[in-house]
Amino acid sequence: MKKILITGGAGFIGSHVVRLLVNKYSQYHIFNLDKLTYAGNLENLSDVDDAINYTFIKGDITDEEFVNSLFKKHKFDSVIHLAAESHVDRSITDPLAFAKTNILGTMVLLNSFKSLWQNKWEGKLFYHVSTDEVYGTLGETGLFTETTSYDPNSPYSASKASSDHFVRAYGETFGLPYVISNCSNNYGANQFPEKLIPLFINNILNNKSLPVYGDGKYTRDWLYVVDHAIAIDIIFHKAKLGETYNIGGFNEWQNIDLIRLLCEQIDEKLNRKEGQSEKLITYVKDRPGHDLRYAIDASKINKELGWSPSVTFEEGLSKTIDWYLENEEWMKRIISGEYVDYYKNQYK
Ligand code: NAD
Ligand code: TYD
């Protein structure tokens, strides 16, 4: 039985990847290593919890001794590495935490993988999941391709860029078999309400103000998280070693337009008066170093591996809102903890 280590599987994207692989591949044993930070939540995986091909391990990827012993014990054939500190705003208040987990943690995993297999690389793979934010910002036009130079602007994107470089360096220097994907902004079920879409859904449902940074003209390319998980599955099985793939939704939205669509969909679902939720929009102080625009050219993964997004943004957003409406308890439990302090601090 092939043993696959997924890191960060209790987080937003990781939980969708774990679910997909556990359900689809009974011939694999999926190990989920997660520290369960504020962003990790085992509730996200309650439906696969007792699957016989799934094991959860609580632990920190920066703990070298622990990670080494885990690799020796289980002899993982492959790693799909998602564990990270993932929120730009938090990286502005605590950059060091991002360097530790995202850079050091990735290196610890690379080292353990390298010492376990000692150049016997047949059938092995280290898959590093990364972000389009490593490319920095675009102006009004153009798209990020796999050959765009790295130019990160936030401590988050700088730490992810650094981890990408280390993965590539281990490939070049030690022959470690790897693949990297850089994806655009994800949205969907189980996303922690610090990121734009779940934060705004929660605030709209609770009639709280919607804090739009700056003029709201910043642009992101949005991808439904299930489509990202499918892309990861395809890349894991079909990608050429040593390659990078950009993943995106061909779906650019200025923040303010996206927020208006979100308000409109929620008003409709809750039978609220037309335009009611839009009144909650409040322009607030901009994020320092705010990247103007991200947009992905995802034609390589489309042409080489046959992947493309399966839902339109309107469909994906509607499914996402439905999930949050049906899972109010999930949200309530999350926003009762350290979230209260985070929110006060971030939006004071
Ligand atoms: P998330 O914050 O929801 O989840 C991160 C998970 O990693 C959590 O379960 C957390 O407990 C775990 N974790 C954090 N530090 C750890 C440590 N030291 N040891 C072990 N586990 C630890 O993040 P996400 O949005 O699901 O992102 C997952 C990955 O995808 C990240 O690498 C991120 O950079 C990348 N990514 C995210 C997006 C996006 O829009 N969310 C887009 C592109 C790429
Ligand atoms: P976010 O979800 O944090 O993702 P990222 O910064 O990684 O792209 O933010 C998406 C966009 O929404 C970004 O331009 C910042 C903006 N934003 C707000 O205007 N207000 C908010 O409260 C948040 C969290 C984000």
JSON list of C-alpha atoms in Angstrom, two decimals, residues 5-8 31-36 55-76 83 105 108-109 111-113 115-116:
[
{"chain": "A", "resi": 5, "resn": "LEU", "atom": "CA", "xyz": [1.91, 12.12, 3.87]},
{"chain": "A", "resi": 6, "resn": "ILE", "atom": "CA", "xyz": [-0.31, 15.18, 3.53]},
{"chain": "A", "resi": 7, "resn": "THR", "atom": "CA", "xyz": [0.76, 18.12, 5.70]},
{"chain": "A", "resi": 8, "resn": "GLY", "atom": "CA", "xyz": [-1.78, 20.74, 6.78]},
{"chain": "A", "resi": 31, "resn": "PHE", "atom": "CA", "xyz": [-1.43, 10.25, 6.74]},
{"chain": "A", "resi": 32, "resn": "ASN", "atom": "CA", "xyz": [-2.44, 13.77, 7.72]},
{"chain": "A", "resi": 33, "resn": "LEU", "atom": "CA", "xyz": [0.20, 15.65, 9.75]},
{"chain": "A", "resi": 34, "resn": "ASP", "atom": "CA", "xyz": [-1.15, 18.86, 11.21]},
{"chain": "A", "resi": 35, "resn": "LYS", "atom": "CA", "xyz": [-0.25, 21.03, 14.20]},
{"chain": "A", "resi": 36, "resn": "LEU", "atom": "CA", "xyz": [-3.86, 22.18, 14.57]},
{"chain": "A", "resi": 55, "resn": "THR", "atom": "CA", "xyz": [-4.53, 8.35, 9.92]},
{"chain": "A", "resi": 56, "resn": "PHE", "atom": "CA", "xyz": [-4.32, 11.72, 11.62]},
{"chain": "A", "resi": 57, "resn": "ILE", "atom": "CA", "xyz": [-1.07, 12.70, 13.35]},
{"chain": "A", "resi": 58, "resn": "LYS", "atom": "CA", "xyz": [-0.86, 15.85, 15.44]},
{"chain": "A", "resi": 59, "resn": "GLY", "atom": "CA", "xyz": [2.55, 17.47, 15.13]},
{"chain": "A", "resi": 60, "resn": "ASP", "atom": "CA", "xyz": [4.65, 20.42, 14.07]},
{"chain": "A", "resi": 61, "resn": "ILE", "atom": "CA", "xyz": [6.55, 20.31, 10.76]},
{"chain": "A", "resi": 62, "resn": "THR", "atom": "CA", "xyz": [9.29, 22.48, 12.27]},
{"chain": "A", "resi": 63, "resn": "ASP", "atom": "CA", "xyz": [10.07, 19.84, 14.93]},
{"chain": "A", "resi": 64, "resn": "GLU", "atom": "CA", "xyz": [13.04, 18.15, 13.26]},
{"chain": "A", "resi": 65, "resn": "GLU", "atom": "CA", "xyz": [13.42, 15.21, 15.62]},
{"chain": "A", "resi": 66, "resn": "PHE", "atom": "CA", "xyz": [9.73, 14.41, 15.56]},
{"chain": "A", "resi": 67, "resn": "VAL", "atom": "CA", "xyz": [9.41, 14.69, 11.77]},
{"chain": "A", "resi": 68, "resn": "ASN", "atom": "CA", "xyz": [12.51, 12.56, 11.23]},
{"chain": "A", "resi": 69, "resn": "SER", "atom": "CA", "xyz": [11.22, 9.80, 13.47]},
{"chain": "A", "resi": 70, "resn": "LEU", "atom": "CA", "xyz": [7.84, 9.93, 11.75]},
{"chain": "A", "resi": 71, "resn": "PHE", "atom": "CA", "xyz": [9.44, 9.44, 8.31]},
{"chain": "A", "resi": 72, "resn": "LYS", "atom": "CA", "xyz": [11.56, 6.56, 9.66]},
{"chain": "A", "resi": 73, "resn": "LYS", "atom": "CA", "xyz": [8.52, 4.91, 11.23]},
{"chain": "A", "resi": 74, "resn": "HIS", "atom": "CA", "xyz": [6.09, 5.16, 8.31]},
{"chain": "A", "resi": 75, "resn": "LYS", "atom": "CA", "xyz": [8.43, 5.37, 5.28]},
{"chain": "A", "resi": 76, "resn": "PHE", "atom": "CA", "xyz": [6.20, 7.75, 3.30]},
{"chain": "A", "resi": 83, "resn": "ALA", "atom": "CA", "xyz": [0.97, 23.05, 5.95]},
{"chain": "A", "resi": 105, "resn": "GLY", "atom": "CA", "xyz": [9.11, 23.60, 8.17]},
{"chain": "A", "resi": 108, "resn": "VAL", "atom": "CA", "xyz": [12.68, 19.92, 7.73]},
{"chain": "A", "resi": 109, "resn": "LEU", "atom": "CA", "xyz": [10.32, 17.89, 5.53]},
{"chain": "A", "resi": 111, "resn": "ASN", "atom": "CA", "xyz": [15.61, 16.82, 4.84]},
{"chain": "A", "resi": 112, "resn": "SER", "atom": "CA", "xyz": [13.62, 13.97, 6.34]},
{"chain": "A", "resi": 113, "resn": "PHE", "atom": "CA", "xyz": [12.44, 12.82, 2.90]},
{"chain": "A", "resi": 115, "resn": "SER", "atom": "CA", "xyz": [17.53, 11.05, 4.48]},
{"chain": "A", "resi": 116, "resn": "LEU", "atom": "CA", "xyz": [14.80, 8.41, 4.36]}
]
